[in-house]
GROMACS .gro file of C-alpha atoms in nm:
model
  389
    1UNK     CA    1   0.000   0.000   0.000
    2UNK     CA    2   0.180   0.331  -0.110
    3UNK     CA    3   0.285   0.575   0.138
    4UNK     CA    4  -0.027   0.924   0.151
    5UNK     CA    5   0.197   1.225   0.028
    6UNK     CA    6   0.201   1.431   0.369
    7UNK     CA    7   0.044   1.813   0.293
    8UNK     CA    8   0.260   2.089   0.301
    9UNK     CA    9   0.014   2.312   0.540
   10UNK     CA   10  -0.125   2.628   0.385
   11UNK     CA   11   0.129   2.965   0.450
   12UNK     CA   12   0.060   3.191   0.672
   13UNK     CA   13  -0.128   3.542   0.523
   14UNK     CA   14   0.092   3.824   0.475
   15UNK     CA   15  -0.066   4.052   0.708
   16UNK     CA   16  -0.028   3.760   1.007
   17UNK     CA   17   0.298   3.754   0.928
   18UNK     CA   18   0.370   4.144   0.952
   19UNK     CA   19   0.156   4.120   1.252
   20UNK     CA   20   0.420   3.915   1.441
   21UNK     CA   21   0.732   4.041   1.283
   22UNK     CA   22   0.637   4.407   1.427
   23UNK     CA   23   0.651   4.275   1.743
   24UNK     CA   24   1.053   4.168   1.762
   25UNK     CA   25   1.262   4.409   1.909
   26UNK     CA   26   1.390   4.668   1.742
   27UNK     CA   27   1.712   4.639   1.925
   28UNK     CA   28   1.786   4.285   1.786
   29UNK     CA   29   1.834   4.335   1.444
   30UNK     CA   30   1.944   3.977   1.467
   31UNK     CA   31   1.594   3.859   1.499
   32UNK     CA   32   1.460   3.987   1.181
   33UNK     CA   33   1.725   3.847   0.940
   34UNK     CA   34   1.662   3.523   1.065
   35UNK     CA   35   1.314   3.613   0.985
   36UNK     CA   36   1.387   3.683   0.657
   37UNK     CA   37   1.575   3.345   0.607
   38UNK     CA   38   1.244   3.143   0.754
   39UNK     CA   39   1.100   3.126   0.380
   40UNK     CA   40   1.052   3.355   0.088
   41UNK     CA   41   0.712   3.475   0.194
   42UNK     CA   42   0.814   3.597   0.532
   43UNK     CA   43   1.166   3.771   0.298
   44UNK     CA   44   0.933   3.912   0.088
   45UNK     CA   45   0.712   4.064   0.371
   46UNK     CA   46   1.026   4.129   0.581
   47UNK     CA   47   1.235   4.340   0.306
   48UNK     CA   48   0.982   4.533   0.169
   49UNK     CA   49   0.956   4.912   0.205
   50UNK     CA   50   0.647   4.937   0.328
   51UNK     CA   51   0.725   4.698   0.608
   52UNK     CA   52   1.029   4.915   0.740
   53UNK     CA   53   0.792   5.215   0.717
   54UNK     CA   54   0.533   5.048   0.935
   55UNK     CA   55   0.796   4.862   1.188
   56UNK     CA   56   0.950   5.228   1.249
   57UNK     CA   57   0.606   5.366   1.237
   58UNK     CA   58   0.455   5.078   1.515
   59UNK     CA   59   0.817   5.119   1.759
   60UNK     CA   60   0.829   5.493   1.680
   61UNK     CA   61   1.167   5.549   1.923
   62UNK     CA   62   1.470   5.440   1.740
   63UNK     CA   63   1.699   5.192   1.949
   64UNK     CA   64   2.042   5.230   2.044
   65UNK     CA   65   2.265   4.991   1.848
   66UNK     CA   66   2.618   5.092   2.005
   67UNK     CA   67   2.820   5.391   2.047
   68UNK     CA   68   3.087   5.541   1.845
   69UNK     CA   69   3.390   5.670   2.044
   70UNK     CA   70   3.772   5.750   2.042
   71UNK     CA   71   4.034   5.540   2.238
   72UNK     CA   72   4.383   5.506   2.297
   73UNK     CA   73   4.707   5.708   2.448
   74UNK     CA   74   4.782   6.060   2.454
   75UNK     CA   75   4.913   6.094   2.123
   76UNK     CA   76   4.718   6.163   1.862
   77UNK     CA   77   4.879   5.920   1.611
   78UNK     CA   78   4.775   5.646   1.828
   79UNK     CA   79   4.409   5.717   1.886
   80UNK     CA   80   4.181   5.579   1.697
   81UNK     CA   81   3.800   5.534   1.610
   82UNK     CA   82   3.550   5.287   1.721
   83UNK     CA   83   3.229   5.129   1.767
   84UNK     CA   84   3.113   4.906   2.039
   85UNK     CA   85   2.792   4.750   1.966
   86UNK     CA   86   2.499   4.710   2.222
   87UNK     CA   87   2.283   4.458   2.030
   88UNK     CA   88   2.352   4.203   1.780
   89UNK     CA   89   2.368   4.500   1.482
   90UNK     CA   90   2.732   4.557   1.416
   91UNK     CA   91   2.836   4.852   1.247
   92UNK     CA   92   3.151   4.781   0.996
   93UNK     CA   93   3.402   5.072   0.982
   94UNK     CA   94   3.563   5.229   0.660
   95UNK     CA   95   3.805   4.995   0.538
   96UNK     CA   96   4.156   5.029   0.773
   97UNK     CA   97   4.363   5.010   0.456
   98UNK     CA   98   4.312   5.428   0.469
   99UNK     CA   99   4.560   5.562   0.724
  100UNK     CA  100   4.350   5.870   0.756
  101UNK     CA  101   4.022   5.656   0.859
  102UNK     CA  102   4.111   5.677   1.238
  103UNK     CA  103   4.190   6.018   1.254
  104UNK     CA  104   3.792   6.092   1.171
  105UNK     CA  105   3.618   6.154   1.454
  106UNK     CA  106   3.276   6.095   1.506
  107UNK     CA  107   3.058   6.444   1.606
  108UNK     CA  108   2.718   6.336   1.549
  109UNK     CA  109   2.471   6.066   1.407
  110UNK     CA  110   2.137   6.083   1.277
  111UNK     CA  111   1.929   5.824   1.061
  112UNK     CA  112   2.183   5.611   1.049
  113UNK     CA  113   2.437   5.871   0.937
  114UNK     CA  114   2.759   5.957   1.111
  115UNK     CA  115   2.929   6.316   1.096
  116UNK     CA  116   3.260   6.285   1.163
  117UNK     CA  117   3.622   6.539   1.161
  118UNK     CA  118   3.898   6.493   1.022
  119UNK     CA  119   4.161   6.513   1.261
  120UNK     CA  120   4.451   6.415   1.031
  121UNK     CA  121   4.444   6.770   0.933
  122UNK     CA  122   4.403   6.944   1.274
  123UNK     CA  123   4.684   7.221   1.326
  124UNK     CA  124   4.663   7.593   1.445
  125UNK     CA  125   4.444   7.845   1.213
  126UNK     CA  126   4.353   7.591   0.964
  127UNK     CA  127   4.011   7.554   0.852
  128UNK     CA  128   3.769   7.267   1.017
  129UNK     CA  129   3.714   6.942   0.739
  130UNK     CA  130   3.422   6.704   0.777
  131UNK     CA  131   3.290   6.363   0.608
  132UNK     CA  132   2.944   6.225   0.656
  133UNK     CA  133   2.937   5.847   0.614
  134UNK     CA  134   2.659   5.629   0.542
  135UNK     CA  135   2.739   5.303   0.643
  136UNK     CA  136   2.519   5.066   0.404
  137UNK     CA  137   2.573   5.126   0.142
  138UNK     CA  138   2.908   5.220   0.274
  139UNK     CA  139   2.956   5.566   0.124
  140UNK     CA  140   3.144   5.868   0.229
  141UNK     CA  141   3.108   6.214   0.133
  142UNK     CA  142   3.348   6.498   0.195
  143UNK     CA  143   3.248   6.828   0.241
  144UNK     CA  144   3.355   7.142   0.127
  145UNK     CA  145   3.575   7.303   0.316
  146UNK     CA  146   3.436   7.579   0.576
  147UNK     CA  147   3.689   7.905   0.504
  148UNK     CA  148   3.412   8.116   0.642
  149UNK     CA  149   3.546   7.940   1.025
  150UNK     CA  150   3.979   7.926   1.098
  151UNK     CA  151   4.035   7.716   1.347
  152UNK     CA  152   4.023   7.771   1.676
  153UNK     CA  153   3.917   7.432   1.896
  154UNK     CA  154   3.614   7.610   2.033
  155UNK     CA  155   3.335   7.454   1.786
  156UNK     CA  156   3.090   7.172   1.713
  157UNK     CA  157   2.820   7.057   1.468
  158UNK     CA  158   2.552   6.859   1.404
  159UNK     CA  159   2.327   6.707   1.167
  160UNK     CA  160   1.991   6.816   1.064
  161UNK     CA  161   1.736   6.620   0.815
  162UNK     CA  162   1.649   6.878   0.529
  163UNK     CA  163   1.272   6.810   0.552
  164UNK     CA  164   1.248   6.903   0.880
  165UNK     CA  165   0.903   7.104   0.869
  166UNK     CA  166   0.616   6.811   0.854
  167UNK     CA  167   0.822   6.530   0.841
  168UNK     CA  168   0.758   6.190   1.037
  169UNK     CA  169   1.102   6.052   0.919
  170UNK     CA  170   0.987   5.747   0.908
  171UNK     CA  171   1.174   5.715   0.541
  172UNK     CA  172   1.450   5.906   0.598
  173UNK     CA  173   1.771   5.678   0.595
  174UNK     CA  174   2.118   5.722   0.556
  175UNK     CA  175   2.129   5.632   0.167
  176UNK     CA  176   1.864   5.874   0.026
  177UNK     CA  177   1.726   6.218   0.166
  178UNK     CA  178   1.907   6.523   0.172
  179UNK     CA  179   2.087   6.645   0.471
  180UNK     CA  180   2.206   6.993   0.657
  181UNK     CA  181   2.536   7.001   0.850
  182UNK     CA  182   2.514   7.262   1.140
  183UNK     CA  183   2.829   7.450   1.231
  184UNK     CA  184   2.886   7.676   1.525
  185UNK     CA  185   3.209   7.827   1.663
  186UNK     CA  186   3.269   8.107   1.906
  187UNK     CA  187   3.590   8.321   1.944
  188UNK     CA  188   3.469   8.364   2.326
  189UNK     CA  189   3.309   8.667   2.247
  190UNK     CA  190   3.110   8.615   1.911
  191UNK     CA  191   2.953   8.299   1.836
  192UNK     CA  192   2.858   8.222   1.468
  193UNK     CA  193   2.654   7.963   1.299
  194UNK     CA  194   2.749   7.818   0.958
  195UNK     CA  195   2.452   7.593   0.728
  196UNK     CA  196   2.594   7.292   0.527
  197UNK     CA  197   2.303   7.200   0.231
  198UNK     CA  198   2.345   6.850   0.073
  199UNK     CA  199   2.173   6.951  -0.209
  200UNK     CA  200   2.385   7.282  -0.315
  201UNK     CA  201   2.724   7.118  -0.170
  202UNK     CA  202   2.782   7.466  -0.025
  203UNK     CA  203   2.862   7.655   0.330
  204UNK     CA  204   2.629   7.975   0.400
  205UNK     CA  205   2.639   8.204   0.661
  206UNK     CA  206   2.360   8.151   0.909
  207UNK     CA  207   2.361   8.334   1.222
  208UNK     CA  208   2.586   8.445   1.522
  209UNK     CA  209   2.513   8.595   1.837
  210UNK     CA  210   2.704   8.784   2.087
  211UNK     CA  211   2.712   8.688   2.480
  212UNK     CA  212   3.087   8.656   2.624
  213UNK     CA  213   2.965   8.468   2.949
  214UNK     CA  214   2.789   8.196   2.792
  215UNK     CA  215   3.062   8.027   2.572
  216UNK     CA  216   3.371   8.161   2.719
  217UNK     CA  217   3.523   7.796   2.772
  218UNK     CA  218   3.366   7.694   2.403
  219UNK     CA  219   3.077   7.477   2.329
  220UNK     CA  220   3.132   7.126   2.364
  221UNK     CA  221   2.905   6.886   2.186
  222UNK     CA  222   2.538   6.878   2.002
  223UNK     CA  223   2.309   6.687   2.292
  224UNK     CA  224   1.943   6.741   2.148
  225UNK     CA  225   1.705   6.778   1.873
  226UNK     CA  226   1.355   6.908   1.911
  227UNK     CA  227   1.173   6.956   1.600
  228UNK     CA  228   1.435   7.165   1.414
  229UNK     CA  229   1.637   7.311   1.674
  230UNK     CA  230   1.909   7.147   1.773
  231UNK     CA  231   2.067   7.207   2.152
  232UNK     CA  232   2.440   7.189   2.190
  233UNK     CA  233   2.612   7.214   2.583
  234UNK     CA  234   2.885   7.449   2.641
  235UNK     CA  235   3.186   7.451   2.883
  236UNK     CA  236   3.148   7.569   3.204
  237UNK     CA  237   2.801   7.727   3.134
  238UNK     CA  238   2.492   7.843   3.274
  239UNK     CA  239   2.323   7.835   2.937
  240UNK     CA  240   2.262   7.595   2.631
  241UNK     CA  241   2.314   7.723   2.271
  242UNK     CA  242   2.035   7.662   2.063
  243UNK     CA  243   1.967   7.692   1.663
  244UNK     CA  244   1.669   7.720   1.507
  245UNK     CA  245   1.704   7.593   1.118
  246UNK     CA  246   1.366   7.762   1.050
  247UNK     CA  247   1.488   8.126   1.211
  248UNK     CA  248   1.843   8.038   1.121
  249UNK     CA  249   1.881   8.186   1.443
  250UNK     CA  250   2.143   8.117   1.748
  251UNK     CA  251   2.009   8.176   2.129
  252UNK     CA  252   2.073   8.087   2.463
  253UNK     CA  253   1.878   7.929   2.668
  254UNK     CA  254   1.921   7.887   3.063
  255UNK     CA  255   1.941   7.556   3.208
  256UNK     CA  256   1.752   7.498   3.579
  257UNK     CA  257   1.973   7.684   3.853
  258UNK     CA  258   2.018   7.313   4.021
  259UNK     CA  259   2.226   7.235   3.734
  260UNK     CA  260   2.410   7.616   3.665
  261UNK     CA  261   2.571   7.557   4.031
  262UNK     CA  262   2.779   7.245   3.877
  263UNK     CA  263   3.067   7.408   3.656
  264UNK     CA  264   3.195   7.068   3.532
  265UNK     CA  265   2.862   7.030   3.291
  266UNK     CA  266   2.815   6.682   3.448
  267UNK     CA  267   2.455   6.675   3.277
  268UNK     CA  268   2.322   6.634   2.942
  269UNK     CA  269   2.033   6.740   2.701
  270UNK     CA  270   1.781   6.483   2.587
  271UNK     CA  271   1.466   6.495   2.339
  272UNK     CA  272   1.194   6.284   2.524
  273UNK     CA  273   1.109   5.956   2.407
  274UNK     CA  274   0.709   6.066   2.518
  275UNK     CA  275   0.664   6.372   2.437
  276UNK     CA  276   0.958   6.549   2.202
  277UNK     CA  277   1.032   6.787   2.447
  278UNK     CA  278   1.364   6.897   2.558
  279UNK     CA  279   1.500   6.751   2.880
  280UNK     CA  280   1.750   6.765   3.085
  281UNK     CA  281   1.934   6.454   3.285
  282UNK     CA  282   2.208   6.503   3.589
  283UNK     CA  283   2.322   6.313   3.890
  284UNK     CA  284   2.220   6.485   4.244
  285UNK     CA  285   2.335   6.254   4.567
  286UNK     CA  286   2.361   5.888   4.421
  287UNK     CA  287   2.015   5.969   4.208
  288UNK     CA  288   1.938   6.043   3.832
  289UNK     CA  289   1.749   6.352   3.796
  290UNK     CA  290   1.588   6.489   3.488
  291UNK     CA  291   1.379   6.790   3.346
  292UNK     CA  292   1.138   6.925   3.075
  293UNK     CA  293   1.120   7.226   2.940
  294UNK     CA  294   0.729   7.311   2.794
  295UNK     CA  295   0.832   7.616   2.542
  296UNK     CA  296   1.169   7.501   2.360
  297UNK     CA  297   1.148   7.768   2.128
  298UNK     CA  298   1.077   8.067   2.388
  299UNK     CA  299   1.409   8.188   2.585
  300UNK     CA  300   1.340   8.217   2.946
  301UNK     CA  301   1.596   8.282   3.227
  302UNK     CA  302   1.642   8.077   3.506
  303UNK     CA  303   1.418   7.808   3.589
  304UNK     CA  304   1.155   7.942   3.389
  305UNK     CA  305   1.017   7.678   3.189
  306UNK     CA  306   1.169   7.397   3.336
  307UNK     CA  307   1.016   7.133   3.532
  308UNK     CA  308   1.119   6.873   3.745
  309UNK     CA  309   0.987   6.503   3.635
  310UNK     CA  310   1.145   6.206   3.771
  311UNK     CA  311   1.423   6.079   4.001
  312UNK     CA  312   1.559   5.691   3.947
  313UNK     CA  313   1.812   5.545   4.203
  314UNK     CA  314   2.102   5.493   4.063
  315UNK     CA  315   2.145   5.252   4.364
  316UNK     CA  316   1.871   5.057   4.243
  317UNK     CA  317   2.050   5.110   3.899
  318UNK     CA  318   2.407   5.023   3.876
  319UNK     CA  319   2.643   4.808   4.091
  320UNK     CA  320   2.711   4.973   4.453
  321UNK     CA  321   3.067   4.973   4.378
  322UNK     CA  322   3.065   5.209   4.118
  323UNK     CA  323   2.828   5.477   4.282
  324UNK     CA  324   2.972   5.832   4.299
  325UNK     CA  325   2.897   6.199   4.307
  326UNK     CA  326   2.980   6.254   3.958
  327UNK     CA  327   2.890   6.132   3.628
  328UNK     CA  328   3.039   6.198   3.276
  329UNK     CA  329   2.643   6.214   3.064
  330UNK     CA  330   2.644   6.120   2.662
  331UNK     CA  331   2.322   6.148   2.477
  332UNK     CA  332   2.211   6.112   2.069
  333UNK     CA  333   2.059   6.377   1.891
  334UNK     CA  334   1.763   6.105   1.790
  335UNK     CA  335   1.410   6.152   1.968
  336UNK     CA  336   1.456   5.843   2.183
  337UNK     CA  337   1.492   5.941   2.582
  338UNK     CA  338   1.841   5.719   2.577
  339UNK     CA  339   2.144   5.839   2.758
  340UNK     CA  340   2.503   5.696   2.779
  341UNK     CA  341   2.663   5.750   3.114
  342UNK     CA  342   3.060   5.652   3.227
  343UNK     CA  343   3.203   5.641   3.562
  344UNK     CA  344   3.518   5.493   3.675
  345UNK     CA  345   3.512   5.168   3.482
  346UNK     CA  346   3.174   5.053   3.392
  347UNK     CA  347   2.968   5.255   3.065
  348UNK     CA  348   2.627   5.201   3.080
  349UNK     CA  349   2.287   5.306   2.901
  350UNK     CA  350   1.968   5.447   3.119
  351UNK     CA  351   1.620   5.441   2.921
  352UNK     CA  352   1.508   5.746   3.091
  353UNK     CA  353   1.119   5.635   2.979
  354UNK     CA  354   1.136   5.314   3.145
  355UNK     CA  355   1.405   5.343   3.408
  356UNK     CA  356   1.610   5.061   3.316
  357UNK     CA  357   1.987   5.027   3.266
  358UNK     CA  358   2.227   4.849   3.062
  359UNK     CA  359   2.538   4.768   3.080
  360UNK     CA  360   2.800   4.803   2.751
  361UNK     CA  361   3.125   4.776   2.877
  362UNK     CA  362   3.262   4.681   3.239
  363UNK     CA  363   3.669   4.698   3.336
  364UNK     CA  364   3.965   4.899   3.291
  365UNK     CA  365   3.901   4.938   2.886
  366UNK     CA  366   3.631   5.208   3.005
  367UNK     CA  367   3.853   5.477   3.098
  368UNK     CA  368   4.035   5.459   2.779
  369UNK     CA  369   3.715   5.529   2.613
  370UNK     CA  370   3.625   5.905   2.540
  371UNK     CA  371   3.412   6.141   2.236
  372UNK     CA  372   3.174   5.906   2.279
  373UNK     CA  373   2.887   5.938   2.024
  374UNK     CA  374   2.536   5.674   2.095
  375UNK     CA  375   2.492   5.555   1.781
  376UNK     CA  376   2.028   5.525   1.739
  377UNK     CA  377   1.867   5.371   1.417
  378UNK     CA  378   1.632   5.079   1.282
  379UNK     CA  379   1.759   4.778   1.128
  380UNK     CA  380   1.608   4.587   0.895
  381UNK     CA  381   1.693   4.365   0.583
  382UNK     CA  382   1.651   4.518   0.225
  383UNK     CA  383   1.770   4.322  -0.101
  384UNK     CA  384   2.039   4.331  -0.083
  385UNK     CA  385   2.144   4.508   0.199
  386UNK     CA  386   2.004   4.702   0.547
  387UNK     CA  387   1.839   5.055   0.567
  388UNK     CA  388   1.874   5.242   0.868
  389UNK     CA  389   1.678   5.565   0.954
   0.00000   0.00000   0.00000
């Protein structure tokens, strides 16, 4: 008697399978190429573009994937750039074979794109050089360089999406979209804001205002992004600098007096994962403090504006052993409420929405590690390669 043919059962729908591949975590990238590699129906479903719209569109706050920093000795020959991954995505630097690849620094990131300086060709009153890299494809674009700005150590810059008014970026990635490069540099006296535009490959003028106080020390790093105003902190201030792309307009804007009293700048800015707003994250007596600030766009003094929102124990957080008074704070640009935070030797990551931490690296490696830059995207498999955003 022959053997009955066994029935291959019936495939899933389409929309069952979106249904449960929305619901892997966004910060296992991992997860959804193995996905892919189930069959070619769940490939198909997995890689197409309307998929990655609606699995950015159903997490809405990008994931942190791993932070780009600098490490090694005091000299700057032996320093070098790179990324330490916090989830299964690794990120593949430019190929090593370029001696100048590890003097680029990394400033900023933003839908999957990195901003990064070129150090190779840092020397008194010389003009400031960057690249912007998209990873995958792997591409790398020089800029032009910025003669409007010499040199003077006492800048930074960030990156800006060039549909900024009414745009979900929910398709913006780092292969397609155009982009804006914000430059601002002080001389301690006036500080001036320069506009890098994808599209015209050219440097305009954009800005400066005058406060001697304020950025005396310089400005140290871009720490936010609320709408289209981006938030950079400066040394030893009571003040953030703020530009509006919209206004192409500089300002200051006071931070909450708490914060003012601690000259180091052991705090950072944060866009809320909730809400959008702008926030601000310190460490007060072995807790994690933060703040929101209602009217970005309105310059109040003082406290004004600001409000107190939650307090986490870091006790409750992190290991006793590496509790202290003072934290060294890293956040992205990205709208996701994630902050990087190093003390001693242990780097970890809070979720400021949900309260929990993470470790990423543990032992004496850590204090080697400095510029750090959190590196926030989505992940998912295209044919043939990934999209980030």
């Amino acid at each position: 008697m022959p053997t009955p043919r066994r029935l291959r059962p019936a495939p899933l729908p389409d929309d069952l399978v979106e249904k449960i591949i929305l619901r892997f975590p966004p910060d296992d990238p991992a997860g959804l190429v193995d996905g892919a590699l189930v069959c070619k129906d769940w490939c198909r479903v997995i890689c197409s573009p309307d998929f990655r719209r609606r699995f950015r569109e159903f997490h809405r706050n990008p994931p942190l994937l791993g932070i780009l920093y600098r490490s090694g000795g005091g000299n700057r020959n032996q320093q070098e750039t790179n990324f330490l991954p916090s989830s299964t995505f690794r990120l593949r630097l430019p190929s090593s074979d370029n001696k100048q690849i590890p003097q680029w620094r990394a400033i900023d990131t933003l839908h999957g794109r990195v901003l990064l300086w070129d150090e190779s060709l840092r020397r008194a009153f010389t003009w400031p050089e960057f690249i912007v890299w998209s990873p995958v494809p792997s591409q790398t674009r020089r800029l032009p360089v910025l003669r409007q700005y010499m040199y003077t150590n006492m800048w930074s810059a960030a990156l800006l999406c060039a549909a900024t008014a009414g745009c979900d970026h929910l398709d913006c990635t780092s292969s397609s979209g155009a982009f804006f490069v914000v430059f601002v540099g002080t001389d301690s006296v006036t500080t001036s804001a320069y506009i890098y535009s994808s599209e015209q490959n050219v440097w305009s003028e954009a800005g400066f205002v005058r406060d001697h106080h304020s950025v005396s020390a310089g400005i140290k790093r871009p720490s936010a992004r609320v709408e289209n105003t981006v938030y950079f902190i400066c040394e030893r201030s009571e003040n953030l600098l703020a530009y509006e792309l919209c206004k192409k307009k500089l300002s200051f804007v006071s931070i909450p007096s708490e914060l003012s009293r601690d000259y180091n700048n052991r705090f950072t800015a944060f866009t809320a994962a909730e809400d959008g707003k702008l926030g601000l994250a310190t460490a007060v007596c072995f807790r994690l403090v933060t703040w929101s600030r209602e009217e970005a766009g309105v310059s109040l003094d003082g406290d004004a504006g600001w409000t107190q929102q939650r307090e986490f124990d870091l006790d409750k957080l992190l290991p006793s052993c590496t509790l202290s008074y003072r934290y060294d704070f890293f956040a992205t640009t990205n709208n996701n409420g994630v902050i990087v935070v190093k003390r001693n030797k242990l780097l970890f990551a809070i979720d400021l929405k949900s309260g929990k931490a993470k470790e990423l690296l543990n032992g004496c490696a850590v204090q080697s590690i400095y510029h750090i830059v959190p590196y926030i995207g989505f992940c998912t498999p295209s044919l043939p390669q990934c999209k980030f955003t």
